[in-house]
Coordinates of N, CA, C and O in Angstrom, one line a residue:
X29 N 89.1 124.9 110.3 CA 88.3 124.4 111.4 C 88.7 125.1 112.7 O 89.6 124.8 113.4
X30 N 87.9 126.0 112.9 CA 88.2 126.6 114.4 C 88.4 125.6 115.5 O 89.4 125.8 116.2
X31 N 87.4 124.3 115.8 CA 88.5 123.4 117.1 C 89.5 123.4 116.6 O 90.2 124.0 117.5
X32 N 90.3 123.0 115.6 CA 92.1 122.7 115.5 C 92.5 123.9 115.5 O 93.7 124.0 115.8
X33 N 91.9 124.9 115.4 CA 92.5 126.4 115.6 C 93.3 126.1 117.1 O 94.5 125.9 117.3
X34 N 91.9 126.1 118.2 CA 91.9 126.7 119.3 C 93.2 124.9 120.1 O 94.0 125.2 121.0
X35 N 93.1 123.9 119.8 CA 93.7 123.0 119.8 C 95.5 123.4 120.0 O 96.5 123.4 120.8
X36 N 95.3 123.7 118.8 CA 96.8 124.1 118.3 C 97.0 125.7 119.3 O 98.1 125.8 119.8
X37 N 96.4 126.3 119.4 CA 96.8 127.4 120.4 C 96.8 127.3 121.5 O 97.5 128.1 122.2
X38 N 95.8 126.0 122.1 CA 96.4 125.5 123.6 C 97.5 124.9 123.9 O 98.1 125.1 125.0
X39 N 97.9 124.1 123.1 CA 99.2 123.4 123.2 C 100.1 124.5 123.1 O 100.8 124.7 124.1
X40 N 100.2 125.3 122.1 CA 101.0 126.2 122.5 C 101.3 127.1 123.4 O 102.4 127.6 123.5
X41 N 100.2 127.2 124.2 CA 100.1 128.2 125.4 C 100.6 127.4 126.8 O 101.1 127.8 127.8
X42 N 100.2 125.6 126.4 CA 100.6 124.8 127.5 C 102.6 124.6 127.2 O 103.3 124.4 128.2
X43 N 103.0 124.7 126.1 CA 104.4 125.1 125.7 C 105.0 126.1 126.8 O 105.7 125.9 127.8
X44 N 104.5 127.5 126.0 CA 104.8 128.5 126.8 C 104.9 128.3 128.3 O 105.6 129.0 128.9
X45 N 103.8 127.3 128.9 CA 103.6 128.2 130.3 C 102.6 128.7 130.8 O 102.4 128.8 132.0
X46 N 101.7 129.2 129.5 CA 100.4 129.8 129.8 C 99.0 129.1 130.0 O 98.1 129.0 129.2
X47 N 98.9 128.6 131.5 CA 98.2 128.0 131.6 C 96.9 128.2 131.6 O 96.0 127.3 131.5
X48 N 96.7 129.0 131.7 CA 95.2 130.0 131.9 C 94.8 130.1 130.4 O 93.8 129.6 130.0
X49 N 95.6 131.0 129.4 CA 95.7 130.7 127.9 C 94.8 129.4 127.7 O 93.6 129.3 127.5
X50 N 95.7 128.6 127.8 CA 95.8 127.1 126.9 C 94.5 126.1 127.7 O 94.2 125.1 127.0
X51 N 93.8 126.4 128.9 CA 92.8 126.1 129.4 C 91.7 126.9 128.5 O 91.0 126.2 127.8
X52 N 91.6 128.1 128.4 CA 90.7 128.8 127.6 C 90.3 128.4 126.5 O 89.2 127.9 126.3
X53 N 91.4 128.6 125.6 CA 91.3 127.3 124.6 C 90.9 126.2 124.2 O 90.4 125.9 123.2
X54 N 91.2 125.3 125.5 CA 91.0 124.0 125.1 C 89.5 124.1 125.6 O 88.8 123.1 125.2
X55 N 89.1 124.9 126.2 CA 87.5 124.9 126.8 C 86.6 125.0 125.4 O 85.5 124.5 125.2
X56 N 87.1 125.7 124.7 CA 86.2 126.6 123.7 C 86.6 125.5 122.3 O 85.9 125.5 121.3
X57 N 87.3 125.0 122.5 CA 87.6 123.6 121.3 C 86.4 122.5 121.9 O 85.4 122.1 121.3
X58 N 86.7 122.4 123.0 CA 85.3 121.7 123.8 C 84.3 121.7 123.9 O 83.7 120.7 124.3
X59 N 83.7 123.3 123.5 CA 82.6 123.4 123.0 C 82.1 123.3 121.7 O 81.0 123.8 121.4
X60 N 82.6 123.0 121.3 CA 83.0 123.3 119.6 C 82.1 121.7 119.8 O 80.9 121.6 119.5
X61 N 82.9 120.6 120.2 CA 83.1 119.5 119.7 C 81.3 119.3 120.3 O 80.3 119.2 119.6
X62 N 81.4 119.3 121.6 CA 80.2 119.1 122.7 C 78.7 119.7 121.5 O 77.6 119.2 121.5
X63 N 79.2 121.0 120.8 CA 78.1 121.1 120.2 C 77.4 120.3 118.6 O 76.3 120.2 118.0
X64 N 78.6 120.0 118.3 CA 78.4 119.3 117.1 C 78.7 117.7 117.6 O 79.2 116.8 116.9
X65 N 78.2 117.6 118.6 CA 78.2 115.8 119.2 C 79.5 114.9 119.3 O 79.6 113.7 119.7
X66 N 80.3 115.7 119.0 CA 81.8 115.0 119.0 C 82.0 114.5 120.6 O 82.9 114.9 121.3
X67 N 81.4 113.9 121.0 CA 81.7 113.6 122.6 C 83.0 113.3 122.7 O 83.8 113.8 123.5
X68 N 83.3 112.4 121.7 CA 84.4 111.3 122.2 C 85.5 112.5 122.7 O 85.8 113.0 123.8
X69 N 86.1 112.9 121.1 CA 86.8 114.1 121.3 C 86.8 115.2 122.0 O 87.7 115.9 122.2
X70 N 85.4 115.3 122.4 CA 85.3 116.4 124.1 C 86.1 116.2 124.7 O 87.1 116.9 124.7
X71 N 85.8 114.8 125.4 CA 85.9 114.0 126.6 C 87.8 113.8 126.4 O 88.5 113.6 127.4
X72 N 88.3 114.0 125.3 CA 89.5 113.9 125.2 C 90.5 115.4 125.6 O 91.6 115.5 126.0
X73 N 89.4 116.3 125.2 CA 90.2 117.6 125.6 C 89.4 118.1 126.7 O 89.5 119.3 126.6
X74 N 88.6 117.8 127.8 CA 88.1 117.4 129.1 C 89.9 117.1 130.0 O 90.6 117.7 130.7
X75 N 89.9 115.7 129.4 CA 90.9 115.1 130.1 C 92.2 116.4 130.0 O 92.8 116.8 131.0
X76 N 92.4 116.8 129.1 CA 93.7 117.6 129.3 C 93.6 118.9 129.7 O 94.5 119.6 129.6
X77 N 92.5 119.3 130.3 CA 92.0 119.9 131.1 C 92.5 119.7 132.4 O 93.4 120.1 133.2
X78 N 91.9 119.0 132.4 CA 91.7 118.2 133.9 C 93.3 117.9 134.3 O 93.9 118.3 135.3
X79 N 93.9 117.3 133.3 CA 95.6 117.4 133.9 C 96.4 118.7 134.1 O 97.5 118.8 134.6
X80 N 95.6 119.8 133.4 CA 95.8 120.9 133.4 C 96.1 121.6 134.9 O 97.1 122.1 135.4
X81 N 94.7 121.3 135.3 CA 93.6 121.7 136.7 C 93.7 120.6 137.0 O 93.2 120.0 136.1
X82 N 94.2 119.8 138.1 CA 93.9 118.8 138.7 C 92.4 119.0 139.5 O 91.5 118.2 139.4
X83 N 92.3 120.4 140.4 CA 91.9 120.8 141.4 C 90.2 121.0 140.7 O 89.2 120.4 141.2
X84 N 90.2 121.6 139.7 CA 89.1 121.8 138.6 C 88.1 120.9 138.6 O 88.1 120.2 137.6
X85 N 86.9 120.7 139.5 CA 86.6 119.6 139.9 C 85.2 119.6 138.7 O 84.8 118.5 138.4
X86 N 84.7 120.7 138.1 CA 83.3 121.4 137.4 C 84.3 120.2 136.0 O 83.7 119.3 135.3
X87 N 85.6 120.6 136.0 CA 86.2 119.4 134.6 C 85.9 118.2 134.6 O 85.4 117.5 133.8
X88 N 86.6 117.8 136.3 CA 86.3 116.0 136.0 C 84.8 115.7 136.2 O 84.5 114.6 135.8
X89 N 83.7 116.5 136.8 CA 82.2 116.2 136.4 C 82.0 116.0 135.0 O 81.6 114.9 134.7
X90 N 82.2 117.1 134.2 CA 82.3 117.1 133.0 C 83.0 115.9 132.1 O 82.5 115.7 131.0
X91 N 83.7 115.3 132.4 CA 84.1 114.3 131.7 C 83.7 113.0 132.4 O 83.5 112.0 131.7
X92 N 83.6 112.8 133.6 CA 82.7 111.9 134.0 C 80.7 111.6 133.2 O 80.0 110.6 133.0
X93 N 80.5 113.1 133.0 CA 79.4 112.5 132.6 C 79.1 112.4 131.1 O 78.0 112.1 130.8
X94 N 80.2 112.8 129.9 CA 80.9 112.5 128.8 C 80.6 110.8 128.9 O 79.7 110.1 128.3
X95 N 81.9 110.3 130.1 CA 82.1 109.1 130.1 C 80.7 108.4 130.2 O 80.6 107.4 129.5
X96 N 79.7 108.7 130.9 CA 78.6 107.8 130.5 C 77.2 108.2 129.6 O 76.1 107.6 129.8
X97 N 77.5 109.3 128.7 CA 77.0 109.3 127.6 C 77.6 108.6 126.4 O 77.1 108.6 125.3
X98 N 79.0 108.0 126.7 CA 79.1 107.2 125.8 C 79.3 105.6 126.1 O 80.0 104.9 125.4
X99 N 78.4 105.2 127.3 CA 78.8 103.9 127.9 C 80.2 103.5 128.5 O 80.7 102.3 128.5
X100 N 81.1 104.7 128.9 CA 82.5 104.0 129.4 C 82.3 104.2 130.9 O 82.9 104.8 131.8
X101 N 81.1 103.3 131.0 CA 80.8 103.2 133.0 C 81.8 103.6 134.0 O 81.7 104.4 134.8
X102 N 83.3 102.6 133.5 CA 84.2 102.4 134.2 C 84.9 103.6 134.5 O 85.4 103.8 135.7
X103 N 85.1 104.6 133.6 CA 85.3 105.3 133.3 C 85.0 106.6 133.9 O 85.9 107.2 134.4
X104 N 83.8 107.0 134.0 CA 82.8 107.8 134.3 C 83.1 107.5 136.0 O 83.3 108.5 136.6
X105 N 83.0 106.1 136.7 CA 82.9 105.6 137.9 C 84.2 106.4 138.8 O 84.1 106.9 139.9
X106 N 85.5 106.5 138.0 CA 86.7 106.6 138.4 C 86.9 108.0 138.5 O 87.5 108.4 139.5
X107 N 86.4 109.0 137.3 CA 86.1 110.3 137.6 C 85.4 110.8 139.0 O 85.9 111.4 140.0
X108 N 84.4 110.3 138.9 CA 83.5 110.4 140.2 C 84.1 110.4 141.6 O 83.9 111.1 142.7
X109 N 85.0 109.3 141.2 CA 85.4 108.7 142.4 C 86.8 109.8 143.2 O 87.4 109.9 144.3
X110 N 86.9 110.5 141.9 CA 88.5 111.4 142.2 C 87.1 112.6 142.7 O 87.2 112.9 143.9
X111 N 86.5 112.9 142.3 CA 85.9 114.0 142.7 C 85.1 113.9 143.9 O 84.6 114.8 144.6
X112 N 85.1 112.5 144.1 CA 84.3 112.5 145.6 C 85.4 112.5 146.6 O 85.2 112.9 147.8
X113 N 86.5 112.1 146.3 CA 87.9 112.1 147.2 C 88.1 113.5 147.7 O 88.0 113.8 148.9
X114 N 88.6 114.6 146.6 CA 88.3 115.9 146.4 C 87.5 116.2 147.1 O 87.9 117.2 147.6
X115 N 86.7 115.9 147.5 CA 85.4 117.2 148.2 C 85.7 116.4 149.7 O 85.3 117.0 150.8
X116 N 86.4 115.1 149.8 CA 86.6 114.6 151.4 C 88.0 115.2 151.5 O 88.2 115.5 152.7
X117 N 89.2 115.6 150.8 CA 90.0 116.3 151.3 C 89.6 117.4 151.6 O 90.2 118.0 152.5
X118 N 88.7 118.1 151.1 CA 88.7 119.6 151.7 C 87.4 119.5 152.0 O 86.6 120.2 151.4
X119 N 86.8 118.4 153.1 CA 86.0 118.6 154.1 C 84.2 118.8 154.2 O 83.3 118.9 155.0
X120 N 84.5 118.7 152.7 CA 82.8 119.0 152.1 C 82.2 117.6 152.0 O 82.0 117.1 150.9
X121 N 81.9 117.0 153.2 CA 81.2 115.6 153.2 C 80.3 115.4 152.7 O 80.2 114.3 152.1
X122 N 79.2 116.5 152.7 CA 77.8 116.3 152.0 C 77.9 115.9 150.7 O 77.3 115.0 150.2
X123 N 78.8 116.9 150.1 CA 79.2 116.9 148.8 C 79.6 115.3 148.0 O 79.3 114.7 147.0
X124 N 80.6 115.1 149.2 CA 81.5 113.8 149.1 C 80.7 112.3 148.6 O 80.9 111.4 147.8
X125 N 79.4 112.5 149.8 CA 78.5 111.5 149.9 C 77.8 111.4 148.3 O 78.1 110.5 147.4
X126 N 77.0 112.5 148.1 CA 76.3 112.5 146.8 C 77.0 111.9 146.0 O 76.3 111.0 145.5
X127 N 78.2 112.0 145.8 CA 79.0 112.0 144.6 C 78.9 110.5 144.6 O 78.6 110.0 143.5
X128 N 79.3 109.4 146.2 CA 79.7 108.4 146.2 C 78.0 107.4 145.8 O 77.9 106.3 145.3
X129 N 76.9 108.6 146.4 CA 75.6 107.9 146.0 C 75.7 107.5 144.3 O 75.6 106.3 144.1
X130 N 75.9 108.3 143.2 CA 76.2 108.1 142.3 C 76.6 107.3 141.7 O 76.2 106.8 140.6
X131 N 77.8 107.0 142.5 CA 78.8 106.0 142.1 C 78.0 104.6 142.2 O 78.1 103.9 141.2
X132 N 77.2 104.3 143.6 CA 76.6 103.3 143.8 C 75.6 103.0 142.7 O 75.5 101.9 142.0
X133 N 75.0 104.1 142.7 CA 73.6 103.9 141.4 C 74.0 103.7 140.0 O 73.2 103.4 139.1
X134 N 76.0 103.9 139.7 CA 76.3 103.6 138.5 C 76.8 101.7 138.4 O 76.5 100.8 137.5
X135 N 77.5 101.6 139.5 CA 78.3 100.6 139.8 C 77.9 99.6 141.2 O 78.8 99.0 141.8
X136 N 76.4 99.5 141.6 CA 76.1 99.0 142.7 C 77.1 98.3 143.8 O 77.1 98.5 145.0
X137 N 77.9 97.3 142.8 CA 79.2 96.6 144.0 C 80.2 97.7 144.0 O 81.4 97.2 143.9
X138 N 80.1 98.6 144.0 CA 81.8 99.3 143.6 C 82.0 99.3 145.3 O 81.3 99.9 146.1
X139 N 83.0 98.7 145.7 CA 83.4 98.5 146.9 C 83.8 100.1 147.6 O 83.6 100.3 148.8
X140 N 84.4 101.1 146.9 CA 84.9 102.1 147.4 C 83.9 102.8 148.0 O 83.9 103.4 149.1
X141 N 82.9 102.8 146.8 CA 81.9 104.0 146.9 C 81.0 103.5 148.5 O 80.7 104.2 149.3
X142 N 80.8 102.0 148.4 CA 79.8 101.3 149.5 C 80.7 101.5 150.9 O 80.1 101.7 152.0
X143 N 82.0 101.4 151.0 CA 82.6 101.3 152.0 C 82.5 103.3 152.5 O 82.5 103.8 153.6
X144 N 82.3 103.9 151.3 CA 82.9 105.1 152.1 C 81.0 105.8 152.6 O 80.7 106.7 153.5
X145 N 80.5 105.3 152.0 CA 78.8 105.4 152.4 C 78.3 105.2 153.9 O 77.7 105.9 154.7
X146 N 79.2 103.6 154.0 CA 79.4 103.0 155.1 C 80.1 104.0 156.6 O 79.8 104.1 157.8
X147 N 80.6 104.5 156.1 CA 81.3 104.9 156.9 C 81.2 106.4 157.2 O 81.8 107.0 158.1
X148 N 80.0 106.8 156.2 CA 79.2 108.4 156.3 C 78.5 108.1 157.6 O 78.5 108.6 158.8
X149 N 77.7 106.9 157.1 CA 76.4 106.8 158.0 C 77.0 106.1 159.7 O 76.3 106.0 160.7
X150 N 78.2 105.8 159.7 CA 78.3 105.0 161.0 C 78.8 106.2 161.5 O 78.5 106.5 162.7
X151 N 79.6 107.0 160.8 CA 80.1 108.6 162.0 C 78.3 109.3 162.3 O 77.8 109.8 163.3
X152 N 77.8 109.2 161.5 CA 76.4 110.3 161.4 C 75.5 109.6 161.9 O 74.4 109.7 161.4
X153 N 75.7 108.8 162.8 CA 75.6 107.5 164.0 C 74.1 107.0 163.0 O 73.0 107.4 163.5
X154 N 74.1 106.5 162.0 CA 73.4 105.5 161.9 C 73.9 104.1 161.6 O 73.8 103.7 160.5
X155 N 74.3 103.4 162.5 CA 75.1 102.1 162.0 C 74.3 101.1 161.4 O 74.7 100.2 160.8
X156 N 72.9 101.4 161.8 CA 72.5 99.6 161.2 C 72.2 100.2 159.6 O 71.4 99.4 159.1
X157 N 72.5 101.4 158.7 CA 72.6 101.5 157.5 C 74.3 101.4 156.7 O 74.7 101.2 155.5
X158 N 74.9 101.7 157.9 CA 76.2 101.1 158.1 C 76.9 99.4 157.7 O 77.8 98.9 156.9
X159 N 76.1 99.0 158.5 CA 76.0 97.5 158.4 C 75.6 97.0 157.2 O 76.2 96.1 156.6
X160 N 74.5 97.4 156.8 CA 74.1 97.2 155.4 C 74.6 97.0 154.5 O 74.4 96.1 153.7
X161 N 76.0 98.4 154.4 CA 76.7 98.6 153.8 C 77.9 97.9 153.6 O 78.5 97.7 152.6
X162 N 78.3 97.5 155.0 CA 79.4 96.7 154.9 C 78.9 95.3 154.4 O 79.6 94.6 153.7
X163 N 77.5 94.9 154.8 CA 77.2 93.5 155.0 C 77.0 93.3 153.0 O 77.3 92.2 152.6
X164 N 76.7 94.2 152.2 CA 76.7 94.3 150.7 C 78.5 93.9 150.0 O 78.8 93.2 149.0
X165 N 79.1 94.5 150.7 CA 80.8 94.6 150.5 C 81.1 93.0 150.8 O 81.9 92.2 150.3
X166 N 80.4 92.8 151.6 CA 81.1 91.1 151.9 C 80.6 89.9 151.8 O 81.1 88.9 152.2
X167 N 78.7 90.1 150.7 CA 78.4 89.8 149.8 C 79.3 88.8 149.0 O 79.3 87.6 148.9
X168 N 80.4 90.0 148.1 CA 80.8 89.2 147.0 C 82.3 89.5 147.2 O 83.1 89.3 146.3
X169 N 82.6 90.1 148.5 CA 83.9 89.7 148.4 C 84.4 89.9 150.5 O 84.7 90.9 151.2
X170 N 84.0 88.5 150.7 CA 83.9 88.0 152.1 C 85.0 88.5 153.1 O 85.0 88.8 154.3
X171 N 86.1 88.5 152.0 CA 87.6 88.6 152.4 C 87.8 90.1 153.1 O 88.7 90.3 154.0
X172 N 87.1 91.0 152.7 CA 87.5 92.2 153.0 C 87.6 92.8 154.3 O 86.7 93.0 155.2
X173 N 88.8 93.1 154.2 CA 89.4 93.7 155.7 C 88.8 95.3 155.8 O 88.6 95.9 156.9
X174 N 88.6 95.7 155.0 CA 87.8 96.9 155.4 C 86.8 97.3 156.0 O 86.6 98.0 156.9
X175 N 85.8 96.4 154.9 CA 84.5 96.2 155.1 C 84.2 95.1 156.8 O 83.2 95.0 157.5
X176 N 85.1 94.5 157.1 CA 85.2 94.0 158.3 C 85.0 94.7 159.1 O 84.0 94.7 159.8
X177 N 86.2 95.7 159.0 CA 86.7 96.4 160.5 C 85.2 97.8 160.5 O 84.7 98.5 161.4
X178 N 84.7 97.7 158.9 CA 82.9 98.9 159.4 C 82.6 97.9 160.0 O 83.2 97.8 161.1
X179 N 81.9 96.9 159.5 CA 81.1 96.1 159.8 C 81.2 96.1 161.9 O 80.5 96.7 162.7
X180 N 82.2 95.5 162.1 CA 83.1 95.3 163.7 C 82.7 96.7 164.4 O 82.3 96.7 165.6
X181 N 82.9 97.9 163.5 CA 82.5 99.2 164.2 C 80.9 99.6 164.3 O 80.3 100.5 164.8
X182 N 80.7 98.6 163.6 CA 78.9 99.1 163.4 C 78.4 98.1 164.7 O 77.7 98.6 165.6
X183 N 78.8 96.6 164.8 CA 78.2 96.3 166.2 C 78.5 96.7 167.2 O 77.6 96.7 168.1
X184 N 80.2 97.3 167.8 CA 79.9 98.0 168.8 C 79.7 99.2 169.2 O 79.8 99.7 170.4
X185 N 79.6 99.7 168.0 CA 78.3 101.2 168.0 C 76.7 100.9 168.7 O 76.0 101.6 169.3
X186 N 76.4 99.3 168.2 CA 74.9 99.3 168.3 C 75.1 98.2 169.8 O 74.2 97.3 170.1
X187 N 76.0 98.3 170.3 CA 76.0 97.5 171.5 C 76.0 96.1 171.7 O 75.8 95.4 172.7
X188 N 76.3 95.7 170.4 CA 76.6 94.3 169.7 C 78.3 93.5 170.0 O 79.0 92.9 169.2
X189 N 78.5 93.7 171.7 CA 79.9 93.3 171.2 C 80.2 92.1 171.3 O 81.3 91.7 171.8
X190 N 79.0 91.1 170.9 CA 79.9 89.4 171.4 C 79.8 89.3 169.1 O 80.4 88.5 168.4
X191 N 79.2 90.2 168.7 CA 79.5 90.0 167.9 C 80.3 91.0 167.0 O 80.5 90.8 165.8
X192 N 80.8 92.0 167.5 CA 81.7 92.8 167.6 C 83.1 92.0 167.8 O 83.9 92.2 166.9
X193 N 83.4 91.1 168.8 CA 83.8 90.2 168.8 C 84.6 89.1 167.9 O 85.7 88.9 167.6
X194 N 83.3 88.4 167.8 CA 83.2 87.7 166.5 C 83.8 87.9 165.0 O 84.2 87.0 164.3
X195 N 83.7 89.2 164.5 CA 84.2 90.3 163.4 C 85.5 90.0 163.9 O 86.2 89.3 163.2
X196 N 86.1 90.4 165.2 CA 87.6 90.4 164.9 C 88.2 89.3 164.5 O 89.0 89.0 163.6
X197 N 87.7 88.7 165.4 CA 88.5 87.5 165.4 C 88.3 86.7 163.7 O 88.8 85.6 163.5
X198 N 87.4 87.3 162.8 CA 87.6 86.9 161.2 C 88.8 87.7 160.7 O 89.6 87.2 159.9
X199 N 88.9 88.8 161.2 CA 89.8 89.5 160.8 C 91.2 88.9 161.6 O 92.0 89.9 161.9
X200 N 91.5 88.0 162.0 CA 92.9 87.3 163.0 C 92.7 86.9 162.4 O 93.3 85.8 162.2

């Protein structure tokens, strides 16, 4: 079986050292599986990829969208989620947003993805989509000191500060 071939020669190249090797490999076992429907097992040598290459972001896409060809939402959500982080450390916001739009359209409450949406649109001075954003986040979980302190920045962005105000002092 050429995947256990290429399997067994990445581990060994990840042995040695040879990281470039043992990525090649595991790529080409990956396709192996990807073509004969083996997702699961893709998605398995994806991941050791990806620990391989942290930085490898084309990988964790790849196994993010694995993860929701096989229903592991949660899954798929958290990939995403590292890859939209990724593209906000090295400054590619546009990029960042997309990714987090996704997240929303996968996981509508996912607090991370809504708070960091939130917080595109309140720099990229639209706050009352801001607000929205925050005002979704505290929906179903009231308590949130994050979604507060958008929320607090979005009224006195929009000149709202008795209720600007008001926000802090939930947050005291």
């Amino acid at each position: 079986n050429h995947k256990d071939i290429y399997l067994r020669l990445a581990d060994m190249n990840v042995e040695r050292g040879m990281i470039g090797n043992a990525r090649e490999n595991y790529l080409k076992a990956a396709r192996i599986c990807t073509q004969k429907g083996m997702v699961r097992e893709s998605l398995e040598i994806f991941r050791k990829i990806a620990d391989l290459d942290p930085e490898n972001l084309s990988v964790r896409f790849k196994i993010a969208e694995a993860c929701l060809k096989e229903g592991l939402q949660q899954e798929a959500v958290a990939e995403y989620l590292k890859i939209a982080e990724a593209h906000v450390q090295k400054g590619e916001m546009t990029e960042a947003e997309n990714i987090f739009r996704q997240v929303v359209g996968i996981e509508p409450g996912n607090q991370k993805a809504l708070l960091e949406m939130g917080r595109f649109n309140l720099s990229g001075d639209h706050p009352e989509v801001a607000m929205g954003y925050a005002q979704k986040i505290l929906e179903t979980q009231p308590g949130s000191v994050d979604a507060l302190i958008l929320l607090q920045e979005t009224h006195f962005r929009m000149g709202q500060y008795d209720k600007a105000e008001d926000t802090v002092r939930k947050l005291i």
